[in-house]
Short mmCIF file of C-alpha atoms and ligand atoms in Angstrom, two decimals:
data_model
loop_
_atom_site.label_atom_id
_atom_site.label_comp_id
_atom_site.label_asym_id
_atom_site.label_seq_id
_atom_site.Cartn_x
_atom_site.Cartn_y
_atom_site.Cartn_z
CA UNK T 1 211.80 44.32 -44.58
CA UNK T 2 208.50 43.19 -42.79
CA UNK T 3 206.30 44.93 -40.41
CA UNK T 4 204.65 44.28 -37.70
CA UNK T 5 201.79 46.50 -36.29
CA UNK T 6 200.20 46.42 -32.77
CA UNK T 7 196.49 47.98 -32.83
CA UNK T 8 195.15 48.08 -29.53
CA UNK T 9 191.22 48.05 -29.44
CA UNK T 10 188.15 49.34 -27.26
CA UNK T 11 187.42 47.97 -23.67
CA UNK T 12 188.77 45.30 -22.73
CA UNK T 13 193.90 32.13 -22.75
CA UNK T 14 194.50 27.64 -25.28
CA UNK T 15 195.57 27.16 -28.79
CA UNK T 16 193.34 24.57 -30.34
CA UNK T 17 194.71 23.12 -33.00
CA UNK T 18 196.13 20.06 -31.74
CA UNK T 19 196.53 18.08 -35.26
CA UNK T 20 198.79 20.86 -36.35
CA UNK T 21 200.56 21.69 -33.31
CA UNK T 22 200.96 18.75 -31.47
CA UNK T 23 204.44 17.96 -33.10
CA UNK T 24 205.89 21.91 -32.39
CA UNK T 25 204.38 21.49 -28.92
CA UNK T 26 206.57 20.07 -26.34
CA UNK T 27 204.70 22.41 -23.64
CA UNK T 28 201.53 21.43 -21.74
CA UNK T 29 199.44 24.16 -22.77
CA UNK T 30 196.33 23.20 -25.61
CA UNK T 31 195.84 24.64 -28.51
CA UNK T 32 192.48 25.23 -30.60
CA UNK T 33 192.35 26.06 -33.98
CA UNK T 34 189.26 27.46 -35.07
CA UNK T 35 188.43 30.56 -38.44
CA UNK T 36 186.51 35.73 -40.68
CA UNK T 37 183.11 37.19 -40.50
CA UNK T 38 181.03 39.63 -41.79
CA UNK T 39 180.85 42.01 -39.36
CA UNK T 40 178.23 44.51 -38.59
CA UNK T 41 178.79 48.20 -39.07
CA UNK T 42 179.94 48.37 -35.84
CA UNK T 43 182.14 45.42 -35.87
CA UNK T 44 183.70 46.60 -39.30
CA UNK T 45 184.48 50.12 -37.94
CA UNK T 46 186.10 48.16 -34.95
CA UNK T 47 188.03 46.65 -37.15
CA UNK T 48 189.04 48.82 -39.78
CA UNK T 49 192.38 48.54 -38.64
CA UNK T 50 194.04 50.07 -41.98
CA UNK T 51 192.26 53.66 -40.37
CA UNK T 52 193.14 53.04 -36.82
CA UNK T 53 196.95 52.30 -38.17
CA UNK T 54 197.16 55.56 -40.36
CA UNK T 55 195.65 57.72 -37.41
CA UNK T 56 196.84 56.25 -34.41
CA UNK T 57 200.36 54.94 -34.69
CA UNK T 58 202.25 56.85 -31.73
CA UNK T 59 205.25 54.86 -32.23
CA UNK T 60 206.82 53.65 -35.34
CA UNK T 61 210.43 51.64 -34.25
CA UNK T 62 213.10 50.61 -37.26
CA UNK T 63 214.63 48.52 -34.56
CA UNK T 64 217.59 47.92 -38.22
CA UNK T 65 217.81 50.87 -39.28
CA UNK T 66 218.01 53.20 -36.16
CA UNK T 67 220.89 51.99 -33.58
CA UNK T 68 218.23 51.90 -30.76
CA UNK T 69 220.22 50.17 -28.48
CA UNK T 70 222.25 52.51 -26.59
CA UNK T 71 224.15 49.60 -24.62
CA UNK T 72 226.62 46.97 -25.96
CA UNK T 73 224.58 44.03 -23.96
CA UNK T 74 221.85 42.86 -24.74
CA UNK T 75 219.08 42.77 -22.06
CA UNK T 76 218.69 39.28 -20.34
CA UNK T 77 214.91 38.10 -20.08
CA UNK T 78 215.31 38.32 -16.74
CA UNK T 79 214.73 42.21 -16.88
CA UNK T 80 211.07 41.68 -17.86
CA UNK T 81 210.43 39.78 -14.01
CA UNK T 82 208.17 42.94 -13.16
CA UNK T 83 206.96 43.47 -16.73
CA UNK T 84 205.45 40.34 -17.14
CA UNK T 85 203.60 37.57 -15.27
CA UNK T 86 205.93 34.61 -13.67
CA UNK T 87 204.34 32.02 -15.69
CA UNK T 88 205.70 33.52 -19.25
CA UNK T 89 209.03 34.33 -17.75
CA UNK T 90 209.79 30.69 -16.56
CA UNK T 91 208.37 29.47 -20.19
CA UNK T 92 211.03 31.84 -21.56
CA UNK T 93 213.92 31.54 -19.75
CA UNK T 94 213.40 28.37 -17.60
CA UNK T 95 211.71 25.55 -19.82
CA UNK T 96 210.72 25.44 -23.08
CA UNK T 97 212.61 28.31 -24.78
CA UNK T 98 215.66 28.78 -22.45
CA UNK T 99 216.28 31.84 -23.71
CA UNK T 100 219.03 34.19 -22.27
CA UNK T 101 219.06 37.61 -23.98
CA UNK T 102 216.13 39.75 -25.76
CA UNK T 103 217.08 40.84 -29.54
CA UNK T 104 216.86 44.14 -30.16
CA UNK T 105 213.47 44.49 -31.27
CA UNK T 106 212.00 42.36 -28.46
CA UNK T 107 213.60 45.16 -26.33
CA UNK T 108 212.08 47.72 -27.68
CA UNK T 109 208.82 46.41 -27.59
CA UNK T 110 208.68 44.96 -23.70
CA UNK T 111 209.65 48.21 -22.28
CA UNK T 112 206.43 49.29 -23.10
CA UNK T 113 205.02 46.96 -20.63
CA UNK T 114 203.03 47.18 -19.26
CA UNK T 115 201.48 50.42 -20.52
CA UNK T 116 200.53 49.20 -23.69
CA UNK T 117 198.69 46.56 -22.28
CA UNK T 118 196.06 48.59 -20.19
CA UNK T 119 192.42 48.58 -20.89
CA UNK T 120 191.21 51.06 -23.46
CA UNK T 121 189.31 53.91 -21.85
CA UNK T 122 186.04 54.67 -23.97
CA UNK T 123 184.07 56.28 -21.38
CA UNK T 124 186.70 58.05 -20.05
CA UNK T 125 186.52 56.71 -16.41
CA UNK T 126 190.11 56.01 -16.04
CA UNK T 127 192.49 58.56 -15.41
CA UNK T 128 193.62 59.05 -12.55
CA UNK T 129 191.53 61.96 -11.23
CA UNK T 130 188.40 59.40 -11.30
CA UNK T 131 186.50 59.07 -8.12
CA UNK T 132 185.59 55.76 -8.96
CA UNK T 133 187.96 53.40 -7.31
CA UNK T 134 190.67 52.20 -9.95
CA UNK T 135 191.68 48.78 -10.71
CA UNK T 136 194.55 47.07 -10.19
CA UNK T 137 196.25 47.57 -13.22
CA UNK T 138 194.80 51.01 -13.95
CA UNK T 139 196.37 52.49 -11.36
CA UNK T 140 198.78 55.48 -12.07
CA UNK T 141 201.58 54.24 -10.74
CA UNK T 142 201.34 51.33 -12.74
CA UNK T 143 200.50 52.90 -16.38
CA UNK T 144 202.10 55.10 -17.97
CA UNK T 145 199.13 57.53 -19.68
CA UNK T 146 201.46 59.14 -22.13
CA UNK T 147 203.01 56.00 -23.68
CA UNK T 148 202.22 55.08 -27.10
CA UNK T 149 198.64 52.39 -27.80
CA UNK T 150 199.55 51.83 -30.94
CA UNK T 151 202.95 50.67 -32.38
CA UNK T 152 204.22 50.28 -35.98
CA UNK T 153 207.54 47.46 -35.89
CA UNK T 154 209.85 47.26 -38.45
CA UNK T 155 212.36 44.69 -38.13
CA UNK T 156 213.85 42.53 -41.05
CA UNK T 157 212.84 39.01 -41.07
CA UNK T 158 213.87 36.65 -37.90
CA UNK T 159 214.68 39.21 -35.44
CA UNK T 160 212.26 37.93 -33.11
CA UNK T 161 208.62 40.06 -33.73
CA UNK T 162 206.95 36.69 -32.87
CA UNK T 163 207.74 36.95 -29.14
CA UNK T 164 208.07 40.71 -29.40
CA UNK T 165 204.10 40.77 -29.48
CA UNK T 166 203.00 37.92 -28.11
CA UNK T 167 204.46 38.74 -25.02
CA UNK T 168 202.94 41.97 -24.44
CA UNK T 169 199.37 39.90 -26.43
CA UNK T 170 199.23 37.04 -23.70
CA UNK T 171 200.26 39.83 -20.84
CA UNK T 172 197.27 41.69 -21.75
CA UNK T 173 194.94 38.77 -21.83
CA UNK T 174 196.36 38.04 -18.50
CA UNK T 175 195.89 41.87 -16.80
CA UNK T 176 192.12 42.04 -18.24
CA UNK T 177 191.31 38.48 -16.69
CA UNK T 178 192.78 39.71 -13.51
CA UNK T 179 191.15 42.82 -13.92
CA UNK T 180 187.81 41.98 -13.95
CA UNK T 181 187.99 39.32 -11.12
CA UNK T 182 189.39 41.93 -9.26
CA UNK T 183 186.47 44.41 -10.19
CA UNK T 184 183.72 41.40 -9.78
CA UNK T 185 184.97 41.16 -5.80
CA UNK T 186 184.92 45.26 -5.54
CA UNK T 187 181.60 45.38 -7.20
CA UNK T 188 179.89 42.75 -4.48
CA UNK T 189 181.54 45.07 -1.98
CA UNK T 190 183.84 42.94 -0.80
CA UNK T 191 187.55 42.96 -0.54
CA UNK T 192 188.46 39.57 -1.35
CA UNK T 193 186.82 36.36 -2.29
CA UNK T 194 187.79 33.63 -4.51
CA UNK T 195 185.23 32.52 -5.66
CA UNK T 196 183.53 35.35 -7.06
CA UNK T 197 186.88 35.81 -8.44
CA UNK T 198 187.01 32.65 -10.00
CA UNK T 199 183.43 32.93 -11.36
CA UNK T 200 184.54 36.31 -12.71
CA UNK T 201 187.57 35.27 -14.68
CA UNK T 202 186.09 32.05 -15.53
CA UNK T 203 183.01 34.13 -17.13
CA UNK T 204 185.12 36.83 -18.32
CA UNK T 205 186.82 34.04 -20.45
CA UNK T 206 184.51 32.15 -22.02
CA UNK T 207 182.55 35.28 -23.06
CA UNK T 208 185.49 37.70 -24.28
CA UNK T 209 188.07 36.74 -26.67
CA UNK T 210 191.27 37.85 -26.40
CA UNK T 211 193.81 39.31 -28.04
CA UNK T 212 193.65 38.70 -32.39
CA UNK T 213 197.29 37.96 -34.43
CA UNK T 214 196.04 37.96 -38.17
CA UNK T 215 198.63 35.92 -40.20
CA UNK T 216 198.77 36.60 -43.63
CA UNK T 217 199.81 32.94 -44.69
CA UNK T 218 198.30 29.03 -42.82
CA UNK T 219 201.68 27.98 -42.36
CA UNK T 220 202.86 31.68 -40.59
CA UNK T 221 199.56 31.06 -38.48
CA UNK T 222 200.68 27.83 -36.82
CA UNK T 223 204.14 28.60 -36.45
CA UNK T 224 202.89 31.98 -33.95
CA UNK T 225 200.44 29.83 -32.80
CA UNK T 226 203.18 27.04 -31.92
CA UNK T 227 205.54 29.82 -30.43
CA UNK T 228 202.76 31.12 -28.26
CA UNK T 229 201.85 27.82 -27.25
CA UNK T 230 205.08 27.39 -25.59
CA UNK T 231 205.39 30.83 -24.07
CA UNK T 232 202.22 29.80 -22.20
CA UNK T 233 203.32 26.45 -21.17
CA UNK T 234 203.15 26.90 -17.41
CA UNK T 235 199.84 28.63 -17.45
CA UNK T 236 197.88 24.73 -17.97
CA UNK T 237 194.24 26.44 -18.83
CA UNK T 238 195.55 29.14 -21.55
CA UNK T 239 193.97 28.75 -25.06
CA UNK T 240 195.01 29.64 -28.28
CA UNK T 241 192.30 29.28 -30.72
CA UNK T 242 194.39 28.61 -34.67
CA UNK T 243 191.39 29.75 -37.15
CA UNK T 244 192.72 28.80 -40.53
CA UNK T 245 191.64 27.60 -43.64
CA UNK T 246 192.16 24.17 -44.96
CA UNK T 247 191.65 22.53 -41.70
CA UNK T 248 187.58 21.88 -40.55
CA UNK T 249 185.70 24.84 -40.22
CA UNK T 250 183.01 23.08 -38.16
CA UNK T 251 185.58 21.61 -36.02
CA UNK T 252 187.13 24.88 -35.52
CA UNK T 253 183.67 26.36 -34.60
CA UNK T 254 183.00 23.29 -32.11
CA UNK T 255 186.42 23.99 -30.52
CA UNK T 256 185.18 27.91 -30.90
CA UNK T 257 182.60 27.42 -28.78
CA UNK T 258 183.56 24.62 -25.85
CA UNK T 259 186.60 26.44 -24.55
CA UNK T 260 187.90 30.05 -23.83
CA UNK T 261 189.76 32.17 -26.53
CA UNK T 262 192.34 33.75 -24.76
CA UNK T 263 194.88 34.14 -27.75
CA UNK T 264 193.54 33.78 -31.63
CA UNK T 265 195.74 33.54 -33.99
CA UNK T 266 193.80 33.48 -37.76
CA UNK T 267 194.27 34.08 -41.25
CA UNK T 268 192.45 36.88 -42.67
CA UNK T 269 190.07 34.14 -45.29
CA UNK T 270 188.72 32.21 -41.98
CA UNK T 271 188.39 34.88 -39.61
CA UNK T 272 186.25 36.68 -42.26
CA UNK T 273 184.11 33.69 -42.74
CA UNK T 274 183.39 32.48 -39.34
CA UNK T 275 182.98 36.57 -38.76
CA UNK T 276 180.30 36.85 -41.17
CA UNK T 277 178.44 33.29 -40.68
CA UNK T 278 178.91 33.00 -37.54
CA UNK T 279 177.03 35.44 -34.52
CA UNK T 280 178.38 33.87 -31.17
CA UNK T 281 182.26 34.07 -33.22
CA UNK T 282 181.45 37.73 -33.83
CA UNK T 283 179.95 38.44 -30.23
CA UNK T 284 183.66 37.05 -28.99
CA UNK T 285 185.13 39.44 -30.60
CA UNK T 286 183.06 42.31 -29.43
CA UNK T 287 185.28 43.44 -26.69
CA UNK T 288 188.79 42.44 -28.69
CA UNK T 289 191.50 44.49 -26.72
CA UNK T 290 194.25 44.30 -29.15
CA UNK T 291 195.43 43.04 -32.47
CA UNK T 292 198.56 42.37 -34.10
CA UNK T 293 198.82 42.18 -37.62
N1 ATP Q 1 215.74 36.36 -27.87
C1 ATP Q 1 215.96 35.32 -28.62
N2 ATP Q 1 217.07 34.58 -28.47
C2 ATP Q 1 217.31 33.50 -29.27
N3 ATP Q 1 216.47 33.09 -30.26
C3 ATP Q 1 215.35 33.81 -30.46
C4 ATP Q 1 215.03 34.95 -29.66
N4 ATP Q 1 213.84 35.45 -30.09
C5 ATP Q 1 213.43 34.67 -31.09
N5 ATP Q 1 214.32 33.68 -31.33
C6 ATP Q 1 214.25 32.65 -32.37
O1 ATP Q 1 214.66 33.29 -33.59
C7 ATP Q 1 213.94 32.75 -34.69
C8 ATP Q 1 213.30 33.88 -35.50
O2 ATP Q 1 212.32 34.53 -34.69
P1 ATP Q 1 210.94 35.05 -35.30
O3 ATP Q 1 210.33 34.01 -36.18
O4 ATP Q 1 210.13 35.58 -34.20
O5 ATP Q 1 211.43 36.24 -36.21
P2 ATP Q 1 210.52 37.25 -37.02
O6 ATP Q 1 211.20 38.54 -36.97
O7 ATP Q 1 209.12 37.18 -36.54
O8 ATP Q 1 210.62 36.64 -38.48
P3 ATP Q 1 209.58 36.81 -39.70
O9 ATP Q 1 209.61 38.22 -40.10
O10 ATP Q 1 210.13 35.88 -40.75
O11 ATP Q 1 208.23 36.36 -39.20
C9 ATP Q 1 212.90 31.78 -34.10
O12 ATP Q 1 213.44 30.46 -34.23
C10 ATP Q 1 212.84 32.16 -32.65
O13 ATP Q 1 212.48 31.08 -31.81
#
């Protein structure tokens, strides 16, 4: 039986790695593949995920061994149309994937959308009490406070984890973009304007990376970084940075550095390298808001 865990961290799209993906990808979405560091203390407590699992895990689902379904029929994607953005429901049920009904552990997972996809709270301005005017997706009526950050999955092998957390990975990537074009706009007192919103998401992007699958294996890495390719087909700028060894680290760096990083998917051996050797990598990955490993 394999796991999956979802570790959501502090704060806060393109896959690059055309030579490897370019055969999987029949969507129009690019992919980057770029590489591990040496982090500083603070970096390494960040991401001493083995702690953060042991202490934090509010949810642990045997989607195999527990009969969690309490229906006969299986959900239809269709059910996620207020879960998740339009873009990644076309891509899943429209063109590439076509896909009709959600497996039993991708059930489980979504209905925790889109509560487990809301920003991390470190200064503790959020709840709902605040006096400080609440984003978009902060708002109480959209989050539900008591629902599990953290998630253990355990689901034998091929009953669809891959989508299970990317969905709920390129959803979040997509809420904190949002969020702080949204927050740019309030914070130059204005109620709307697109162009500070698009400077703000456009700047938001290239400076924060977004959500990190580790991959234990090169060939696991390109095949999540192939699925998520196609499940952000229809959104044309999305990025998905592949860090993996055996392909050029420098090119992976170059790639690292022209474009956004809105999902990284990496093997543990590159992401510690380029983590360690490589400052502007590790500044990226600063604000990380969730992980799946
Ligand atoms: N809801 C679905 N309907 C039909 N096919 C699906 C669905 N979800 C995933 N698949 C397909 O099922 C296959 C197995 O899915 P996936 O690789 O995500 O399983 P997994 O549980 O992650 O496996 P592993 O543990 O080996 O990584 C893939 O080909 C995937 O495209």
């Amino acid at each position: 039986m394999s796991s999956l865990t979802v570790l959501r961290f502090p704060s806060n799209r393109h896959i690059l790695a055309r030579r490897h993906l370019n055969a999987a990808a029949s969507s129009s979405s690019s992919v980057l593949l770029p590489n591990t560091m040496q982090a500083d203390s603070g970096d390494r407590n960040r991401f001493n995920v083995d702690t953060t699992v042991e202490e934090d895990i509010a949810a642990t689902n045997d989607v195999q061994d527990r009969n969690i379904n309490t229906h006969d029929v299986s959900p239809s994607f269709k059910y996620l149309k207020d879960r998740v953005n339009h873009h990644t429901l076309k891509a899943l049920t429209v063109h590439p994937l076509q896909l009709e009904t959600m497996t039993p552990v991708q059930e489980r997972v979504t209905a925790l959308l889109p509560a487990i996809t809301r920003p991390w709270d470190p200064e503790g301005i959020i709840p709902p009490d605040s006096s400080r005017p609440l984003p978009p997706i902060w708002q109480p009526s959209v989050v539900d406070w008591n629902a599990p950050r953290d998630i253990l999955v355990r689901a034998k092998t091929g009953t669809g984890k891959t989508f299970a957390y990317i969905i709920p990975a390129i959803e979040s990537r997509f809420n904190y973009v949002e969020h702080h074009a949204k927050l740019a706009v309030v914070n130059a007192g204005l109620k709307g304007s697109p162009s500070i919103s698009g400077r703000a998401r456009h700047a938001y992007r290239r400076r924060s990376a977004g959500p990190l699958v580790l991959a234990p294996t090169r060939e696991l890495a390109i095949q999540i970084a192939c699925d998520a390719q196609k499940l952000t087909t229809h959104q044309r700028d999305f990025v998905v940075q592949l860090l993996v060894g055996g392909s050029g680290r420098a090119r992976q760096m170059k790639d690292w550095m022209k474009s956004s990083s809105d999902l990284v998917v990496a093997t543990p051996g590159r992401l510690r390298d380029l983590l360690t050797n490589e400052p502007e990598f590790r500044q990226g990955f600063k604000n990380c808001p969730m992980a799946s490993l």
